[in-house]
Amino acid sequence: MKNPIKKSLIIIVSATIAALIGIGGCIFMQPQKNNTPQKVTEPEKQVKVGKGDQKILIAYFSVPETDNPNKMTKEEENSAIVVDGKVLGNTQYVAMLINEKIGGDIYRIEPKTPYTTNHKALVAQATEEQKSNARPEIANKISNFGDYDVIYIGYPIWWGDMPQILYTFLEMYDFSGKTVILFSTHGGSRLAGTVNTVKNKLGGATVIKNAFSLSRDNMEQAPKRVDAWLKEIGAD
Ligand SMILES: Cc1cc2nc3c(=O)[nH]c(=O)nc-3n(C[C@H](O)[C@H](O)[C@H](O)COP(=O)(O)O)c2cc1C
């Protein structure tokens, strides 16, 4: 007759060995590699984006083609949005949303000679200004520009570029050491390469890559889109 103690001992020892192999197997198993690319939307590091005591300026240019919220033509609707019964330019609206969210000072670039609100005439003028590489004069100057650390700059896309008055603005001030954050509205061209254009112009500034861009056809998404973008860049 077989010894029952010996039999149980064999069972216990075999079970222990099996368990150890199992644990060992787990310990030495190659960790599963996760090959799925993950989208990491980290804020750009070490860049001032307007947190703490950094002083923010939100500068924008915008040309709503009417101030009457009633009976807008298609072109007027394209160039403007009605918020609480008031007509705002598309870029103006985005500037206001940014300002509501992060504070700072808001400044509208005002041309010395106001642009016409007549669509055809505006298009003709913009064409002419781009052709002649004009620098339309700005009426309102910022006396304390040096105080700002972070400058948001907003503009509509005009003929695949910034309106010429933006060139006037960029050439008017010393941007060295400042963070520049761009936002724009458009009719299909998105940013149209303007981030690089500004980067090349403002060598001494840090122009962040993640600029905001919104189609005039999606203006109703502006609040949600602005919030998400401000989070992405670490400003909110
Ligand atoms: C003179 C002019 C030229 C424009 N050129 C372009 C263009 O090249 N690409 C584009 O996507 N949208 C173009 N647009 C559309 C504007 O970018 C768009 O309507 C913008 O949202 C207007 O912004 P605002 O209301 O702040 O001025 C042009 C508009 C005007 C008036």
Short mmCIF file of C-alpha atoms and ligand atoms in Angstrom, two decimals:
data_model
loop_
_atom_site.label_atom_id
_atom_site.label_comp_id
_atom_site.label_asym_id
_atom_site.label_seq_id
_atom_site.Cartn_x
_atom_site.Cartn_y
_atom_site.Cartn_z
CA MET A 1 0.00 0.00 0.00
CA LYS A 2 1.29 3.42 -0.90
CA ASN A 3 2.22 5.90 1.82
CA PRO A 4 -0.55 8.60 1.86
CA ILE A 5 1.76 11.17 3.56
CA LYS A 6 4.35 10.71 0.83
CA LYS A 7 1.61 11.10 -1.79
CA SER A 8 0.31 14.39 -0.28
CA LEU A 9 3.88 15.68 -0.02
CA ILE A 10 4.43 14.98 -3.71
CA ILE A 11 1.20 16.81 -4.54
CA ILE A 12 2.17 19.84 -2.39
CA VAL A 13 5.71 20.02 -3.86
CA SER A 14 4.42 19.67 -7.44
CA ALA A 15 1.79 22.36 -6.83
CA THR A 16 4.40 24.71 -5.35
CA ILE A 17 6.74 24.17 -8.33
CA ALA A 18 3.88 24.74 -10.75
CA ALA A 19 2.91 27.92 -8.91
CA LEU A 20 6.49 29.20 -8.92
CA ILE A 21 6.82 28.52 -12.64
CA GLY A 22 3.58 30.34 -13.13
CA ILE A 23 4.70 33.37 -11.12
CA GLY A 24 8.12 33.26 -12.77
CA GLY A 25 6.44 33.08 -16.11
CA CYS A 26 4.53 36.20 -15.26
CA ILE A 27 7.52 38.04 -13.86
CA PHE A 28 9.79 37.32 -16.79
CA MET A 29 7.17 37.62 -19.42
CA GLN A 30 7.93 40.38 -21.90
CA PRO A 31 5.68 43.30 -21.05
CA GLN A 32 3.05 43.78 -23.72
CA LYS A 33 4.03 46.62 -25.97
CA ASN A 34 1.24 48.97 -26.82
CA ASN A 35 1.82 49.88 -30.42
CA THR A 36 -1.21 52.10 -30.70
CA PRO A 37 0.03 55.64 -31.31
CA GLN A 38 -1.36 57.94 -28.70
CA LYS A 39 -2.26 61.51 -29.44
CA VAL A 40 -0.57 63.59 -26.80
CA THR A 41 -1.69 67.16 -26.83
CA GLU A 42 0.73 68.56 -24.33
CA PRO A 43 1.07 72.28 -23.90
CA GLU A 44 4.25 73.62 -25.48
CA LYS A 45 6.75 73.42 -22.67
CA GLN A 46 8.60 76.33 -21.15
CA VAL A 47 6.56 78.76 -23.18
CA LYS A 48 4.75 81.60 -21.51
CA VAL A 49 1.09 81.32 -22.39
CA GLY A 50 -0.38 83.81 -19.97
CA LYS A 51 -0.38 82.05 -16.65
CA GLY A 52 0.33 83.62 -13.26
CA ASP A 53 1.48 87.20 -13.41
CA GLN A 54 2.23 87.18 -17.16
CA LYS A 55 0.58 90.13 -18.85
CA ILE A 56 -1.64 89.25 -21.80
CA LEU A 57 -2.64 91.33 -24.79
CA ILE A 58 -5.28 90.08 -27.21
CA ALA A 59 -4.89 92.09 -30.43
CA TYR A 60 -7.14 91.51 -33.40
CA PHE A 61 -8.25 92.86 -36.73
CA SER A 62 -11.72 92.14 -38.05
CA VAL A 63 -14.03 93.61 -40.68
CA PRO A 64 -17.69 92.70 -40.27
CA GLU A 65 -19.31 93.84 -43.49
CA THR A 66 -22.38 95.31 -41.80
CA ASP A 67 -23.53 96.47 -38.40
CA ASN A 68 -27.18 95.69 -39.04
CA PRO A 69 -28.25 92.26 -37.74
CA ASN A 70 -31.38 92.26 -39.91
CA LYS A 71 -31.67 91.18 -43.51
CA MET A 72 -28.02 90.39 -44.03
CA THR A 73 -26.80 89.50 -47.48
CA LYS A 74 -24.90 86.22 -47.91
CA GLU A 75 -21.58 88.10 -47.93
CA GLU A 76 -22.48 90.00 -44.77
CA GLU A 77 -23.47 86.77 -43.05
CA ASN A 78 -20.15 85.24 -44.09
CA SER A 79 -18.18 88.04 -42.51
CA ALA A 80 -20.07 88.38 -39.26
CA ILE A 81 -21.92 86.69 -36.44
CA VAL A 82 -24.83 88.05 -34.43
CA VAL A 83 -24.37 87.59 -30.68
CA ASP A 84 -27.10 88.90 -28.36
CA GLY A 85 -28.48 90.99 -31.20
CA LYS A 86 -25.11 92.63 -31.88
CA VAL A 87 -23.09 92.17 -35.06
CA LEU A 88 -19.50 91.06 -34.47
CA GLY A 89 -16.79 90.24 -36.96
CA ASN A 90 -15.86 86.56 -36.94
CA THR A 91 -12.35 87.19 -35.63
CA GLN A 92 -13.68 89.79 -33.22
CA TYR A 93 -15.97 87.15 -31.72
CA VAL A 94 -13.08 84.71 -31.26
CA ALA A 95 -11.01 87.47 -29.63
CA MET A 96 -13.84 88.17 -27.19
CA LEU A 97 -14.18 84.49 -26.31
CA ILE A 98 -10.45 84.23 -25.60
CA ASN A 99 -10.64 87.36 -23.48
CA GLU A 100 -13.63 86.03 -21.51
CA LYS A 101 -11.77 82.83 -20.78
CA ILE A 102 -8.27 84.05 -19.90
CA GLY A 103 -8.61 87.77 -19.23
CA GLY A 104 -5.91 90.16 -20.39
CA ASP A 105 -6.29 93.39 -22.32
CA ILE A 106 -8.15 93.41 -25.60
CA TYR A 107 -7.12 95.69 -28.44
CA ARG A 108 -8.66 96.10 -31.87
CA ILE A 109 -6.36 97.14 -34.70
CA GLU A 110 -8.13 100.17 -36.16
CA PRO A 111 -7.08 101.38 -39.59
CA LYS A 112 -6.51 105.12 -39.96
CA THR A 113 -8.79 104.99 -42.99
CA PRO A 114 -11.65 102.65 -42.10
CA TYR A 115 -12.32 99.81 -44.52
CA THR A 116 -15.49 99.92 -46.52
CA THR A 117 -18.22 97.48 -45.55
CA ASN A 118 -19.19 97.04 -49.20
CA HIS A 119 -18.03 93.53 -50.08
CA LYS A 120 -16.99 94.20 -53.67
CA ALA A 121 -15.10 97.37 -52.76
CA LEU A 122 -13.44 95.64 -49.79
CA VAL A 123 -12.29 92.76 -51.98
CA ALA A 124 -10.89 95.22 -54.53
CA GLN A 125 -9.07 97.20 -51.85
CA ALA A 126 -7.59 94.09 -50.24
CA THR A 127 -6.40 92.88 -53.64
CA GLU A 128 -4.75 96.19 -54.36
CA GLU A 129 -3.09 96.35 -50.93
CA GLN A 130 -1.65 92.88 -51.30
CA LYS A 131 -0.40 93.57 -54.82
CA SER A 132 1.42 96.70 -53.71
CA ASN A 133 2.61 95.12 -50.42
CA ALA A 134 0.98 98.06 -48.67
CA ARG A 135 1.31 98.97 -44.99
CA PRO A 136 -2.07 100.55 -44.17
CA GLU A 137 -1.71 102.94 -41.26
CA ILE A 138 -3.03 102.05 -37.84
CA ALA A 139 -4.94 104.76 -35.96
CA ASN A 140 -4.57 103.51 -32.38
CA LYS A 141 -1.13 102.85 -30.94
CA ILE A 142 -0.34 100.77 -27.86
CA SER A 143 1.71 102.95 -25.53
CA ASN A 144 2.65 100.20 -23.06
CA PHE A 145 3.41 97.38 -25.52
CA GLY A 146 6.64 96.60 -23.62
CA ASP A 147 4.61 95.54 -20.57
CA TYR A 148 3.09 92.50 -22.26
CA ASP A 149 4.59 89.00 -22.05
CA VAL A 150 2.07 87.15 -24.18
CA ILE A 151 0.49 88.60 -27.31
CA TYR A 152 -2.46 86.87 -28.95
CA ILE A 153 -2.91 88.11 -32.51
CA GLY A 154 -6.10 87.48 -34.48
CA TYR A 155 -6.94 88.15 -38.13
CA PRO A 156 -9.11 86.94 -40.99
CA ILE A 157 -7.37 85.27 -43.92
CA TRP A 158 -7.35 87.60 -46.91
CA TRP A 159 -6.15 86.19 -50.19
CA GLY A 160 -4.23 83.35 -48.63
CA ASP A 161 -2.39 85.60 -46.19
CA MET A 162 -2.87 88.03 -43.34
CA PRO A 163 -4.44 91.35 -44.26
CA GLN A 164 -1.64 93.85 -45.03
CA ILE A 165 -2.47 95.88 -41.93
CA LEU A 166 -1.19 92.94 -39.85
CA TYR A 167 2.23 93.53 -41.41
CA THR A 168 1.98 97.15 -40.26
CA PHE A 169 1.15 95.90 -36.76
CA LEU A 170 4.00 93.37 -36.63
CA GLU A 171 6.50 95.98 -37.79
CA MET A 172 5.33 98.61 -35.31
CA TYR A 173 6.51 96.96 -32.11
CA ASP A 174 9.42 95.08 -30.63
CA PHE A 175 8.25 91.50 -30.11
CA SER A 176 11.57 90.09 -28.92
CA GLY A 177 11.25 87.88 -25.85
CA LYS A 178 7.48 87.73 -26.16
CA THR A 179 5.24 84.74 -26.75
CA VAL A 180 3.00 85.18 -29.78
CA ILE A 181 -0.16 83.08 -30.13
CA LEU A 182 -2.13 83.35 -33.36
CA PHE A 183 -5.82 82.89 -34.06
CA SER A 184 -7.67 83.26 -37.29
CA THR A 185 -10.96 82.83 -39.11
CA HIS A 186 -11.24 81.94 -42.77
CA GLY A 187 -13.45 80.80 -45.61
CA GLY A 188 -11.61 77.58 -46.40
CA SER A 189 -7.87 78.37 -46.47
CA ARG A 190 -7.36 77.57 -42.78
CA LEU A 191 -4.17 79.25 -41.51
CA ALA A 192 -2.77 79.55 -45.04
CA GLY A 193 0.84 79.29 -43.82
CA THR A 194 0.54 82.43 -41.72
CA VAL A 195 2.13 80.85 -38.62
CA ASN A 196 5.39 80.47 -40.53
CA THR A 197 5.01 83.91 -42.05
CA VAL A 198 4.73 85.45 -38.58
CA LYS A 199 7.52 83.23 -37.22
CA ASN A 200 9.85 84.39 -39.99
CA LYS A 201 8.95 88.02 -39.39
CA LEU A 202 9.30 87.96 -35.61
CA GLY A 203 12.64 86.25 -35.16
CA GLY A 204 13.05 87.30 -31.53
CA ALA A 205 9.64 86.07 -30.40
CA THR A 206 8.38 82.59 -29.61
CA VAL A 207 5.50 81.97 -31.98
CA ILE A 208 3.66 78.88 -30.83
CA LYS A 209 2.87 76.28 -33.48
CA ASN A 210 -0.63 75.47 -32.30
CA ALA A 211 -2.54 78.43 -33.71
CA PHE A 212 -6.33 78.59 -33.63
CA SER A 213 -8.23 78.50 -36.89
CA LEU A 214 -11.98 78.43 -37.45
CA SER A 215 -14.03 78.49 -40.63
CA ARG A 216 -16.63 81.22 -40.98
CA ASP A 217 -19.08 78.37 -41.67
CA ASN A 218 -18.54 76.94 -38.18
CA MET A 219 -18.77 80.07 -36.08
CA GLU A 220 -21.42 78.51 -33.83
CA GLN A 221 -18.70 76.09 -32.65
CA ALA A 222 -16.46 78.95 -31.56
CA PRO A 223 -17.04 78.80 -27.77
CA LYS A 224 -16.38 75.06 -27.58
CA ARG A 225 -13.43 75.17 -29.97
CA VAL A 226 -11.79 78.14 -28.24
CA ASP A 227 -12.10 76.44 -24.83
CA ALA A 228 -10.54 73.22 -26.12
CA TRP A 229 -7.68 75.05 -27.83
CA LEU A 230 -6.86 77.19 -24.79
CA LYS A 231 -6.59 73.98 -22.78
CA GLU A 232 -4.35 72.37 -25.42
CA ILE A 233 -1.88 75.23 -25.35
CA GLY A 234 -1.94 75.30 -21.55
CA ALA A 235 -3.46 78.78 -21.29
CA ASP A 236 -6.54 77.68 -19.39
C1 LIG B 1 -10.91 90.62 -49.01
C2 LIG B 1 -11.16 89.25 -48.49
C3 LIG B 1 -10.35 88.21 -48.89
C4 LIG B 1 -10.55 86.92 -48.36
N1 LIG B 1 -9.70 85.92 -48.75
C5 LIG B 1 -9.84 84.69 -48.19
C6 LIG B 1 -8.93 83.64 -48.51
O1 LIG B 1 -7.99 83.80 -49.28
N2 LIG B 1 -9.13 82.45 -47.94
C7 LIG B 1 -10.15 82.22 -47.06
O2 LIG B 1 -10.26 81.12 -46.56
N3 LIG B 1 -11.03 83.19 -46.74
C8 LIG B 1 -10.90 84.42 -47.28
N4 LIG B 1 -11.77 85.42 -46.92
C9 LIG B 1 -12.85 85.13 -45.95
C10 LIG B 1 -12.51 85.62 -44.56
O3 LIG B 1 -11.27 85.11 -44.13
C11 LIG B 1 -13.59 85.18 -43.55
O4 LIG B 1 -14.85 85.60 -43.98
C12 LIG B 1 -13.28 85.69 -42.16
O5 LIG B 1 -13.99 84.92 -41.23
C13 LIG B 1 -13.65 87.15 -41.96
O6 LIG B 1 -13.30 87.52 -40.66
P1 LIG B 1 -13.71 88.89 -40.01
O7 LIG B 1 -15.21 88.93 -39.93
O8 LIG B 1 -13.11 88.86 -38.64
O9 LIG B 1 -13.16 89.99 -40.84
C14 LIG B 1 -11.61 86.68 -47.46
C15 LIG B 1 -12.45 87.74 -47.09
C16 LIG B 1 -12.23 89.01 -47.60
C17 LIG B 1 -13.14 90.14 -47.18
#
